[in-house]
Coordinates of C-alpha atoms in Angstrom, one line a residue:
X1 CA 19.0 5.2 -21.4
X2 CA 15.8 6.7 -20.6
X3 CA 12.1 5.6 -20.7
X4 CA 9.0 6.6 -19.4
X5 CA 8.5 4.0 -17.3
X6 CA 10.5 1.4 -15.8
X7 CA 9.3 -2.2 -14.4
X8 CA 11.5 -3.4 -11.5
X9 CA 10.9 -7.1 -11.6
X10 CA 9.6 -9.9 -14.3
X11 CA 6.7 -11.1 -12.1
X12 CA 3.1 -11.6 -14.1
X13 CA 2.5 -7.9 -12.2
X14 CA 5.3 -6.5 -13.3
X15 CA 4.9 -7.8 -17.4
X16 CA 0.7 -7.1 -17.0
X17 CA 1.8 -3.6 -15.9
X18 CA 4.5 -3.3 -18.4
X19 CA 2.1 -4.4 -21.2
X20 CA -1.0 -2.0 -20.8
X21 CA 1.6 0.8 -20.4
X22 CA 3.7 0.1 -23.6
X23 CA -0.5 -0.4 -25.0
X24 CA -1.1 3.4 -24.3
X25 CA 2.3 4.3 -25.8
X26 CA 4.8 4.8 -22.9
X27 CA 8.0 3.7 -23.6
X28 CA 8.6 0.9 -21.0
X29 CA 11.6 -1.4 -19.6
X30 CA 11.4 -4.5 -17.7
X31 CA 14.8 -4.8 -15.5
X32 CA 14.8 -8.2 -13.8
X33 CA 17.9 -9.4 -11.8
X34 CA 17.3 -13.5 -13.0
X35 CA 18.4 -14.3 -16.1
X36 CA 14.5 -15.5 -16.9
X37 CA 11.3 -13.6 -16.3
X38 CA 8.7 -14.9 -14.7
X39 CA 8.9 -14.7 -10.7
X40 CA 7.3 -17.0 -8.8
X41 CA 6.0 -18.8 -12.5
X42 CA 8.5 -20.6 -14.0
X43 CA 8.9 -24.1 -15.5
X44 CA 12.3 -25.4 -15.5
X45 CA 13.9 -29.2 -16.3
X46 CA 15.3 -29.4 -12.8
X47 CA 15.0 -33.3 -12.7
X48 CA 16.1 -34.9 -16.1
X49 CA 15.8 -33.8 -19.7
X50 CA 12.7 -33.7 -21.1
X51 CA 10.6 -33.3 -17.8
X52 CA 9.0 -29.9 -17.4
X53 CA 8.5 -28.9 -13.8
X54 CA 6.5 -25.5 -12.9
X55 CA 8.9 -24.2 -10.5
X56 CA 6.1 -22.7 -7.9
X57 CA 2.5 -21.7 -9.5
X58 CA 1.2 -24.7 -11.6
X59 CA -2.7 -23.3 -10.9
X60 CA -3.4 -20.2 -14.1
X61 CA -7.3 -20.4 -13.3
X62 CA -7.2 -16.9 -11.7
X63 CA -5.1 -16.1 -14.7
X64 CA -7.5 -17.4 -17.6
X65 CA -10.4 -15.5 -15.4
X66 CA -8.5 -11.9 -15.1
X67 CA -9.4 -8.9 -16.5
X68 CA -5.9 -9.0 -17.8
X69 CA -6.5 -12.0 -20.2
X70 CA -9.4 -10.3 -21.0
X71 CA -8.3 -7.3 -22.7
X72 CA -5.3 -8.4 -24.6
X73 CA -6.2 -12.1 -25.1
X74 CA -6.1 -12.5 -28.6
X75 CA -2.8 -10.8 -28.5
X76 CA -1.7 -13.4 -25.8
X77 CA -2.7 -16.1 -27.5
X78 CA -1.2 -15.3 -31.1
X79 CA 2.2 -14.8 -29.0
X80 CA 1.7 -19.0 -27.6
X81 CA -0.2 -18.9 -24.7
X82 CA -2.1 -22.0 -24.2
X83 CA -4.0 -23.2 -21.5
X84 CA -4.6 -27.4 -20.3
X85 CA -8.6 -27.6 -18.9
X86 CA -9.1 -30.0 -16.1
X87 CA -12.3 -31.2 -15.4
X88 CA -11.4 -33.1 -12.4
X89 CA -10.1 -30.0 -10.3
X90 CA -8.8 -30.9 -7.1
X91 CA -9.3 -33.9 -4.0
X92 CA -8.8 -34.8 -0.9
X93 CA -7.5 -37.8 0.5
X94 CA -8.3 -39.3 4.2
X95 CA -7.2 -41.3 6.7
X96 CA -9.9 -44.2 5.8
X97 CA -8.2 -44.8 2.3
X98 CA -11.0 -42.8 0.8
X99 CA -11.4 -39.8 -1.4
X100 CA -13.8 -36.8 -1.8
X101 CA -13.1 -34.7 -5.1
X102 CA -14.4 -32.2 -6.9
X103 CA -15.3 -32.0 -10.7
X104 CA -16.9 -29.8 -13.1
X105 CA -19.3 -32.2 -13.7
X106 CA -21.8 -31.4 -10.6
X107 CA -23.8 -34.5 -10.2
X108 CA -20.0 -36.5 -9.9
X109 CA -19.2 -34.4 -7.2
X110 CA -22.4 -34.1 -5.6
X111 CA -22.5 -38.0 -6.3
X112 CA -19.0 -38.0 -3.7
X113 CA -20.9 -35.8 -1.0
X114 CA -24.4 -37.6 -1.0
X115 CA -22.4 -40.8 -0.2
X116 CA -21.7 -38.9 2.6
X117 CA -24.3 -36.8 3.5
X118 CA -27.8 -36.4 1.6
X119 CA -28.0 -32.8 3.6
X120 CA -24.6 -32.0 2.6
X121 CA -24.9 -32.9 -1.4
X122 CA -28.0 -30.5 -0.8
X123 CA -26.4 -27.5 0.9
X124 CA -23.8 -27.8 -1.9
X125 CA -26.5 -27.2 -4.9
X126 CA -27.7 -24.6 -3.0
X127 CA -23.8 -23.0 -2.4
X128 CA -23.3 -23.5 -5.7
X129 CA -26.1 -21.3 -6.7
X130 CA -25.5 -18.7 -4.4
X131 CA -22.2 -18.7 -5.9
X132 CA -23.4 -17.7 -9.1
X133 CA -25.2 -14.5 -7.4
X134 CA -22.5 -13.9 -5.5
X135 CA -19.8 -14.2 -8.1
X136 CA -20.2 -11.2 -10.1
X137 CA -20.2 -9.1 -6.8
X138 CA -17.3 -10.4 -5.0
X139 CA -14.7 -11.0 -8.2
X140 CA -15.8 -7.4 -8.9
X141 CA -14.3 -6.6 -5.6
X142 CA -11.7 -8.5 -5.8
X143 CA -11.1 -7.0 -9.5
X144 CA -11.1 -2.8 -8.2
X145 CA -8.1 -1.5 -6.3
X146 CA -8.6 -0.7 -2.8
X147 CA -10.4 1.4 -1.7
X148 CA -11.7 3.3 -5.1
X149 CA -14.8 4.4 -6.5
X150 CA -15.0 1.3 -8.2
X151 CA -15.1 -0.8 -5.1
X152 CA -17.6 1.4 -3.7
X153 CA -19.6 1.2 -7.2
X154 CA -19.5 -2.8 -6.7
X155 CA -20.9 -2.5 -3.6
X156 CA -23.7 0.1 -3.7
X157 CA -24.8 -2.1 -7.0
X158 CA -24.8 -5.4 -5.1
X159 CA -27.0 -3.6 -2.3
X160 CA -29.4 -2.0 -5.4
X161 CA -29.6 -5.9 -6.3
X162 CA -29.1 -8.0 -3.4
X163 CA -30.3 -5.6 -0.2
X164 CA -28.5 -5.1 2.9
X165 CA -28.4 -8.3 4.2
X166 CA -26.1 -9.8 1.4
X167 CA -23.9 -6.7 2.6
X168 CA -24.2 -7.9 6.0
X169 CA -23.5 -11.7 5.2
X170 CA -20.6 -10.8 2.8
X171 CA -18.4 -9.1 5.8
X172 CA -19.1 -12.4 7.6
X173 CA -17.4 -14.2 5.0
X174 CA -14.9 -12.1 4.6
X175 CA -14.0 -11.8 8.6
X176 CA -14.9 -15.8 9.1
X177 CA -12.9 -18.5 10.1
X178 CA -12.9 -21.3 7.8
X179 CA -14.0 -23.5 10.6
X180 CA -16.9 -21.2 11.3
X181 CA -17.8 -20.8 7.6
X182 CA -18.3 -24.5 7.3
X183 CA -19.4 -25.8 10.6
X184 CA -22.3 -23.2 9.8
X185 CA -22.7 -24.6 6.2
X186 CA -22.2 -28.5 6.3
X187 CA -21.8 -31.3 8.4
X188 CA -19.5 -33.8 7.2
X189 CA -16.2 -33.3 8.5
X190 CA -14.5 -34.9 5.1
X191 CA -15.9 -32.4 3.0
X192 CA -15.7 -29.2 5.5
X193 CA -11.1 -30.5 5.5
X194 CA -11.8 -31.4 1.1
X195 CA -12.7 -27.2 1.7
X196 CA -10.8 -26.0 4.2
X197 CA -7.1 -27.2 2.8
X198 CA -7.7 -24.5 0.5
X199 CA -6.9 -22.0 3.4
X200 CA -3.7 -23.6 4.0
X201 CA -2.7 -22.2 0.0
X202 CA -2.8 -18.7 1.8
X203 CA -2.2 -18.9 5.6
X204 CA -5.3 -19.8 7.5
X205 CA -5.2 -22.5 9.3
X206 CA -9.1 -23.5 10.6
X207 CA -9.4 -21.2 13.7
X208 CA -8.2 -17.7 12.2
X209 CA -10.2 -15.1 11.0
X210 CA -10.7 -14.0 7.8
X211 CA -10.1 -17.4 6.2
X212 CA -13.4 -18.2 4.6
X213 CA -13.4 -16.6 1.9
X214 CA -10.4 -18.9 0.0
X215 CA -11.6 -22.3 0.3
X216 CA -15.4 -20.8 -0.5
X217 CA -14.3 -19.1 -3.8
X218 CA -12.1 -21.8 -4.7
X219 CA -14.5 -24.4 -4.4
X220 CA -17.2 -22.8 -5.7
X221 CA -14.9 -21.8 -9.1
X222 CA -14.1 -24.9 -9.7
X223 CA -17.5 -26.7 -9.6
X224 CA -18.5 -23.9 -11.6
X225 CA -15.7 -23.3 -14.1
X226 CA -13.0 -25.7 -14.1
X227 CA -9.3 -25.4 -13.2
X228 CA -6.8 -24.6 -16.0
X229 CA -2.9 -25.2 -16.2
X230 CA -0.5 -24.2 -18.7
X231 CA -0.2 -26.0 -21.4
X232 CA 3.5 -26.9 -21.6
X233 CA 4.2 -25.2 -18.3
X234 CA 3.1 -22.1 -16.4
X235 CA 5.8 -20.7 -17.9
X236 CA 3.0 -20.1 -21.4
X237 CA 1.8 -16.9 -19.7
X238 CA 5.2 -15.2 -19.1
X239 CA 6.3 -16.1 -22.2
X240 CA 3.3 -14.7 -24.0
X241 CA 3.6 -11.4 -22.2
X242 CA 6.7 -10.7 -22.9
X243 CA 5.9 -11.1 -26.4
X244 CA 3.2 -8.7 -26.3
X245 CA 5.3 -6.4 -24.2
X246 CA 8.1 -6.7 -27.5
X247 CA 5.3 -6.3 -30.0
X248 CA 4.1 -3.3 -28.0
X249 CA 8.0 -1.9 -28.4
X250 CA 8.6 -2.9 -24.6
X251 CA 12.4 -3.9 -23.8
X252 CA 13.3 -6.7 -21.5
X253 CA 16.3 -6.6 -19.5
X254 CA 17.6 -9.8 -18.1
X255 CA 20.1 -10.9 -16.0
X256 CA 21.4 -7.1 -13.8
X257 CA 19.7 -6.6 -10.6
X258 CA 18.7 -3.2 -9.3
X259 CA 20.9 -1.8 -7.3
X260 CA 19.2 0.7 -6.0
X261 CA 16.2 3.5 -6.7
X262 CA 16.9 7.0 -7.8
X263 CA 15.1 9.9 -6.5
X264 CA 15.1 13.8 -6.3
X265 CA 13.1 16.1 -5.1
X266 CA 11.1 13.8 -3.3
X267 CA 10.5 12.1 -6.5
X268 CA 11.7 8.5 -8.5
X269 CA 13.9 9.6 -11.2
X270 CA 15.3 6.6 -12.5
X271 CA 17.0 3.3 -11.4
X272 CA 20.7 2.1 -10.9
X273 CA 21.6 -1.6 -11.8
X274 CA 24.1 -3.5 -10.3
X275 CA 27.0 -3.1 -12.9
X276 CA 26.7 0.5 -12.5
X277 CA 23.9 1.2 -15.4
X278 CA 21.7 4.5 -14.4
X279 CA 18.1 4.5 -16.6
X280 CA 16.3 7.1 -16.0
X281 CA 12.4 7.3 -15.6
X282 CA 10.8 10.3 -16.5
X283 CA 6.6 9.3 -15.6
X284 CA 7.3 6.4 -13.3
X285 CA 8.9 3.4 -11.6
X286 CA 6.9 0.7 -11.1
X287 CA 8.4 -1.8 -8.3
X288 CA 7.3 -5.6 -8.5
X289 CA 8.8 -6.5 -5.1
X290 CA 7.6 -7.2 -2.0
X291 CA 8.0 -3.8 -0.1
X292 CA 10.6 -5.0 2.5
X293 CA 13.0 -5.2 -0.4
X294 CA 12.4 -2.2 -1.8
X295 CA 12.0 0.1 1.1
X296 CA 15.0 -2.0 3.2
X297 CA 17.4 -2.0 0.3
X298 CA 16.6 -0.6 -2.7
X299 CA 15.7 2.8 -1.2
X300 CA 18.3 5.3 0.8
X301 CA 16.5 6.1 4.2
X302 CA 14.9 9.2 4.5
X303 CA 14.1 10.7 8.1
X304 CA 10.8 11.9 6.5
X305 CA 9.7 8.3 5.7
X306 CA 10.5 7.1 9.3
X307 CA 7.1 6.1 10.3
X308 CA 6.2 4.5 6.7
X309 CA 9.3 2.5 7.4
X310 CA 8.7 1.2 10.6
X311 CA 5.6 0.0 9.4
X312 CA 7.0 -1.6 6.0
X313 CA 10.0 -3.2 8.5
X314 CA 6.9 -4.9 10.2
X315 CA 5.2 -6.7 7.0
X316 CA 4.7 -10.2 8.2
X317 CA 5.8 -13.3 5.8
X318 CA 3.1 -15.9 5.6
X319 CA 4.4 -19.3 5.9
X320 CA 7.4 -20.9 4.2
X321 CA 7.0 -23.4 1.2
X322 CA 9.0 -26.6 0.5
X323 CA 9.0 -27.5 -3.5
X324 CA 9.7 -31.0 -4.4
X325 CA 9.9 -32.0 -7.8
X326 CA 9.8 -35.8 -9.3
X327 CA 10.2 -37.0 -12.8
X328 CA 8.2 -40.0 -12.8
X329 CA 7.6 -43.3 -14.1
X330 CA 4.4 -43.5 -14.0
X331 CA 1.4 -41.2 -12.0
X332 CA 1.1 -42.7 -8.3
X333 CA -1.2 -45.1 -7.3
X334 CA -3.7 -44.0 -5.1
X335 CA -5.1 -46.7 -2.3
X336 CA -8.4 -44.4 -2.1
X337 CA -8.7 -45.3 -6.1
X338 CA -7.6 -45.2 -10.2
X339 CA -10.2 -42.1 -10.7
X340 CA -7.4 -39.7 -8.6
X341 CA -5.0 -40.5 -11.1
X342 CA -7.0 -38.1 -13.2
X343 CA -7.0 -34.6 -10.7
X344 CA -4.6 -31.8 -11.1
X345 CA -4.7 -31.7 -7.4
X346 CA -4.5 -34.1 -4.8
X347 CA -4.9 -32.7 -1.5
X348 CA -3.0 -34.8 1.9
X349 CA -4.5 -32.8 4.8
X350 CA -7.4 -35.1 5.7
X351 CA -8.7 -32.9 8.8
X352 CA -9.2 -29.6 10.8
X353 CA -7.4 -31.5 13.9
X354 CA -3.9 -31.9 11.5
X355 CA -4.4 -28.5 9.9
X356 CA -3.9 -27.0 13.4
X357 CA -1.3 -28.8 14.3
X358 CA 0.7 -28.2 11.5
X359 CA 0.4 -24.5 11.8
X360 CA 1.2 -24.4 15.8
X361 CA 4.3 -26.4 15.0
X362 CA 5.5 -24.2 12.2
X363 CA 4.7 -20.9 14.1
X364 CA 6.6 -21.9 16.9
X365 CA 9.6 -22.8 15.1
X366 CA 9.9 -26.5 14.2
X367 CA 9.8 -28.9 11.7
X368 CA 5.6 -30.1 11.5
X369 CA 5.3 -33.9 11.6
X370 CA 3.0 -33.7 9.4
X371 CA 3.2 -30.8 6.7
X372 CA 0.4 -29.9 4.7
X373 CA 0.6 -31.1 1.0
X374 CA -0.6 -30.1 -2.2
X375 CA 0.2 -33.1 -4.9
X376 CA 0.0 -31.8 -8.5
X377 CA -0.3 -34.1 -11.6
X378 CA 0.1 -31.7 -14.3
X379 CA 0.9 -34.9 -17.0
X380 CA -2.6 -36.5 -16.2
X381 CA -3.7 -33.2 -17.6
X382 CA -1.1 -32.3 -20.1
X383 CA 0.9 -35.0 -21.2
X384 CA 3.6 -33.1 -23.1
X385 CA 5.4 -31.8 -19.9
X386 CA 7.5 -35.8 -19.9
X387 CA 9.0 -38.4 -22.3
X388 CA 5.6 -40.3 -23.8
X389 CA 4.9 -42.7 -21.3
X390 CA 6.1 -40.6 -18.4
X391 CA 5.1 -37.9 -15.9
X392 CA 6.0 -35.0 -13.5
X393 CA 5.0 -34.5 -9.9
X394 CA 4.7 -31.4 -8.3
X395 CA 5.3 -31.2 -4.1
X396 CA 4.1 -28.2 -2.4
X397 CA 4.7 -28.6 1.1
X398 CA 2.7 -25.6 2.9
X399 CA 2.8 -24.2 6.6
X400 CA 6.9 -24.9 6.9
X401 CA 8.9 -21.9 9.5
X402 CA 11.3 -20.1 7.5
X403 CA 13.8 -20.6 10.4
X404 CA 13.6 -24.1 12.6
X405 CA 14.8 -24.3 16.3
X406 CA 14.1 -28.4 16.3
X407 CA 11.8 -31.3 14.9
X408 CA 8.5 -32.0 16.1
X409 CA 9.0 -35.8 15.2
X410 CA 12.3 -35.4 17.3
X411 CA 14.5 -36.9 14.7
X412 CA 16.2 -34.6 11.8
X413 CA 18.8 -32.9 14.0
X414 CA 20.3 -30.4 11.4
X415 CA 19.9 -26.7 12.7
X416 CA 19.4 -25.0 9.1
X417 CA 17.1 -25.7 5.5
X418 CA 20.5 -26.3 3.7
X419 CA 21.5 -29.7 5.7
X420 CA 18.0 -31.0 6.9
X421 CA 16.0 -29.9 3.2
X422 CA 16.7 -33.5 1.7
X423 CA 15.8 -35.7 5.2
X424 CA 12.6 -33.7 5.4
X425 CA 11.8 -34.4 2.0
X426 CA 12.1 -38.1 2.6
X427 CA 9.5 -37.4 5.5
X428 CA 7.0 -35.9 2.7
X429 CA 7.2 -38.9 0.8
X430 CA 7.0 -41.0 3.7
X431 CA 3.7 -39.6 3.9
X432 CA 2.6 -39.5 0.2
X433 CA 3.7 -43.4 0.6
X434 CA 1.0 -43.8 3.2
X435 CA -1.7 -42.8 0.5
X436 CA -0.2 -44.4 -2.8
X437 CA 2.2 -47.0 -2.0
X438 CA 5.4 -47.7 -4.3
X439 CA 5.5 -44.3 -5.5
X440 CA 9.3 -44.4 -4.2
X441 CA 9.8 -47.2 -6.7
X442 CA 8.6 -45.0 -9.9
X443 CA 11.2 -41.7 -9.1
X444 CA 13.9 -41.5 -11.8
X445 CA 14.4 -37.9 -11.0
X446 CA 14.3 -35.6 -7.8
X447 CA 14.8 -32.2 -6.8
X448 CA 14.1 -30.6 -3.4
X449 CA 13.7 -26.3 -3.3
X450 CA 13.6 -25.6 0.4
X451 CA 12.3 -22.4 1.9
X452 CA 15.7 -21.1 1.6
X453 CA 16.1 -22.2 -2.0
X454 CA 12.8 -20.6 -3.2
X455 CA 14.0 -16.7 -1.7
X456 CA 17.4 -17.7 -3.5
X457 CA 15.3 -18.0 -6.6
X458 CA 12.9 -15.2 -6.4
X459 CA 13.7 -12.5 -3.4
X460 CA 10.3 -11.6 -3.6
X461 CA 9.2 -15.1 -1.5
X462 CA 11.1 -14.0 2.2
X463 CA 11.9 -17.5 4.2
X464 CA 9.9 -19.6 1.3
X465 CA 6.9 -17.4 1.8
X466 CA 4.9 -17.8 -1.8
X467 CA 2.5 -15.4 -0.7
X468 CA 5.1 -12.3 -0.2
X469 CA 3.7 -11.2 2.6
X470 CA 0.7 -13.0 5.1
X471 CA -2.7 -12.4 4.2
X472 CA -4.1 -12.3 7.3
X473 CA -6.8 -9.4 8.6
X474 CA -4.2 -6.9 9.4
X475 CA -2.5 -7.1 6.2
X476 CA -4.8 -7.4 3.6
X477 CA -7.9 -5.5 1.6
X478 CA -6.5 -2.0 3.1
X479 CA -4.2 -3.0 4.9
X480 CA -2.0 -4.3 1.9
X481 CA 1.1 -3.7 2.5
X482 CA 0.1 -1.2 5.0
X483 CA -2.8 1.4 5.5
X484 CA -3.1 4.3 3.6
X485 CA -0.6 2.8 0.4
X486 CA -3.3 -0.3 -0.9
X487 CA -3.9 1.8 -4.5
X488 CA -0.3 1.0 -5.2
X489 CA 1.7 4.5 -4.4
X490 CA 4.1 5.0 -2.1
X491 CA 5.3 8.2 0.0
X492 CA 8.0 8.9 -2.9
X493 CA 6.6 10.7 -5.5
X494 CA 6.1 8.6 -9.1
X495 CA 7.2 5.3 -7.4
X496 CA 4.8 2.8 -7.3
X497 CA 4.4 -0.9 -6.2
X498 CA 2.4 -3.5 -7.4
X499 CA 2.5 -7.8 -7.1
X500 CA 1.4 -9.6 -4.6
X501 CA 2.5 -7.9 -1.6
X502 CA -0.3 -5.5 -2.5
X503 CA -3.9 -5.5 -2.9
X504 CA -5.6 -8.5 -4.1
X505 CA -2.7 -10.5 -3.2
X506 CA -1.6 -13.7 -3.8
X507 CA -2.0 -15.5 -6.9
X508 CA -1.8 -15.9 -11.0
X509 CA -4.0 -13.2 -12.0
X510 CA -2.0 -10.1 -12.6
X511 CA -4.5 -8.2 -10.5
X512 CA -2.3 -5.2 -9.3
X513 CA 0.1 -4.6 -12.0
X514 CA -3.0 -4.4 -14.7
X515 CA -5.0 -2.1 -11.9
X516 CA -2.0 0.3 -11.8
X517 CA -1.3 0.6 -15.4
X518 CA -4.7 1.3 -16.1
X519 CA -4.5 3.9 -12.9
X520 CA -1.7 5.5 -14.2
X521 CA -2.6 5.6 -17.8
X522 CA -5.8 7.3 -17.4

């Protein structure tokens, strides 16, 4: 068989790659090892018939908000993709038995912060509309590969407009803290954690740098445009794509992992599957995997890659992820109040002090007493995921070590993920318990995904690590994977990488694989 391109890997990247391509009239294949596509968004019944759980990503916002969507969204759409608004976005809960949330409607929210703090309702508003100068600028950023023309296009038009000083203040953000970023900002330390959990989605804990710019964004988006889930499941945007992919004459291969990567002459030629298989590539292959895969067993070594390897061999995971998965009775009941019933997110990491902790204790190897967790109610937003009547929970448990050498709490004694995963999830609800009592009593379905479990399911997420690779300074903007290869090429000719090991990282919004197809299509 022989195409002009082939996709290694079913992620969003991989499809939004795939797509554009088979759009300009290469003939494309999609080789993914799982027997579904989709990566790290999938929806699954993994509790009991009837109950649709997103596997990982539940959040589409940056997907609904991509370029991506943009260009081919009528397409998408007439091949089922759907998307659930929520207006009340995410929350926080606190120790007090109280709440702070955010909603699209602005004087609800500011309503929760002027409770708190009459300054603080204030400096929001005024956030809020520096957000909307800012926006344009800093998604453009976000939206250019790095570094490129583009990039420098975005910035030399947001000095013409904004002067030097937004420059200046716009690497502060970008090199802050998120403790520094709000400390400077507000003064309530309820809404500074309500902001700063949103760090823990990447890996920034409060004290490291470069952290900001997360739990600002976020925020800010979604006072300003709302939050969006899949309706049905995350699982609407993969299956759109590869509908479009198939329209376009696209082929999706299911099922046969890679074996291995093809080259001559310094080039990619083609790929080898698993049972044997050899497709060959005449323009390209496109790899959506994180790079320590592909360059640690996908590619022979080469003595004239030695110091590109090294480097590749050092890409740092960000922190494992636990996944725990409830068919429900009914929604839980919140102490701080019925109106939380009604977020897509519920965040339990009520303060900077906890934050910290939890990442100390997971860096150096153990089991965090108290893990960070993100709560999803995906049914309070789109009821057709359960049975009428019933509802689906969705666990993420952030800021977990791949590998544990004991408990913090002293008392799960198993050594590995596979004999400890179900004890620890009891902990987790122990602690969802403390904020909405009985919830215990309303489980008719569980299903734990462990660090371990998640890389079982999608290689690309090393020890549990969602983010396929950390995003901290060192690793990200030009640095992504590693400096000198953040536009997506590699040092073998006509093999490229995109996903979100690679510049803009993390995330639903099919960033890299649409920025390379366009790249290469040009």
């Amino acid at each position: 068989m022989s195409y002009d391109a082939v996709v290694v890997g079913a992620g969003h990247n991989g499809l939004a790659a795939a797509v554009h391509l088979a759009a300009k009239g290469w003939k494309i294949a999609v080789i993914e090892g799982n027997s579904e596509p989709g990566g790290a968004v999938r929806t699954r019944e993994v509790t009991l018939p009837g109950f649709r759980h997103d596997l990982c990503a539940m959040n589409l916002s940056m997907f609904a908000g991509s370029a991506f969507f943009a260009a081919y969204r009528q397409e998408l759409i007439a091949n089922g993709l759907g998307f659930a608004p929520a207006s009340d976005c995410f929350a926080s809960v606190f120790r007090d038995g109280t709440y702070l949330g955010v909603s699209t409607d602005l004087e609800k929210t500011v309503a929760g912060i002027e409770a708190l703090s009459p300054e603080d309702a204030a400096a929001w508003r005024a956030m809020l509309t520096q957000f909307g100068s800012d926006a344009p600028h800093i998604f453009g950023l976000l939206g250019a590969p790095m570094p490129s023309f583009a990039a420098a296009k975005v910035l030399w038009k947001a000095w013409r407009q904004k002067g030097t000083s937004w420059l200046y203040d716009t690497a502060r953000l970008l090199f802050a803290s998120p403790r520094d970023f709000l400390d400077a900002r507000f003064g309530n330390a309820k809404l500074k954690a309500m902001m700063g959990a949103w760090g823990l989605h990447l890996d920034f804990a409060p004290d490291i740098a470069g952290g900001a710019l997360f739990p600002y964004l976020e925020s800010m988006a979604n006072q300003a445009f709302g939050m969006v889930i899949g309706q049905g499941g995350a699982d609407t945007i993969v299956k759109a794509m590869t509908g479009v992919l198939k329209d376009k004459g696209g082929e999706l291969l299911l099922g046969t992992a890679v074996d291995k990567i093809v080259t001559s002459g310094g080039k990619a030629t083609g790929i080898v599957l698993a049972d044997g298989r050899y497709i060959e590539a005449s323009r390209a292959v496109i790899a959506n995997v994180n790079p320590k895969n592909l360059f640690g067993k996908m590619l022979a070594p080469d003595p004239g890659r030695r110091d590109f390897d090294r480097k590749i061999s050092g890409f740092r995971a960000g922190p494992g992820t636990m996944m725990i998965h409830l068919a429900l009775s009914g929604l839980p009941d919140w102490t701080a109040g019925e109106a939380l019933k009604t977020f897509a997110y519920v965040h339990i990491a009520p303060d900077f002090e906890m934050m910290s902790k939890v990442y100390a204790e997971a860096a150096g190897g153990l089991l965090p007493v108290e893990p960070a967790l993100v709560i999803g109610q995906p049914t309070a937003i789109d009821p057709s995921r359960a049975p009428e009547g019933k509802h689906v929970l969705w666990v993420q448990v952030r800021v977990l070590p791949a590998e544990f050498r004991g408990d913090a709490a002293g008392e799960i004694t198993a050594g590995n993920w596979n004999d400890a995963k179900e004890a620890y999830a009891d902990r987790v609800l122990d602690i969802i318990e403390r904020y909405a009592p009985g919830l215990r009593g309303r489980i008719l379905g569980r299903s734990v995904f462990s660090p371990v479990d998640l890389e079982k399911e999608n290689p690309n997420l090393i020890g549990g690590d969602n983010l396929s690779g950390s995003h901290h300074l060192d690793q990200n903007f030009l640095f992504r994977p590693v400096a000198g290869y953040s536009r997506y090429k590699t040092p073998v000719g006509s093999l490229y990488i995109c996903g979100a090991s690679t510049w803009p990282g993390a995330g639903t919004g099919a960033g890299s694989g649409f920025m390379l197809a366009k790249m290469l299509a040009s």
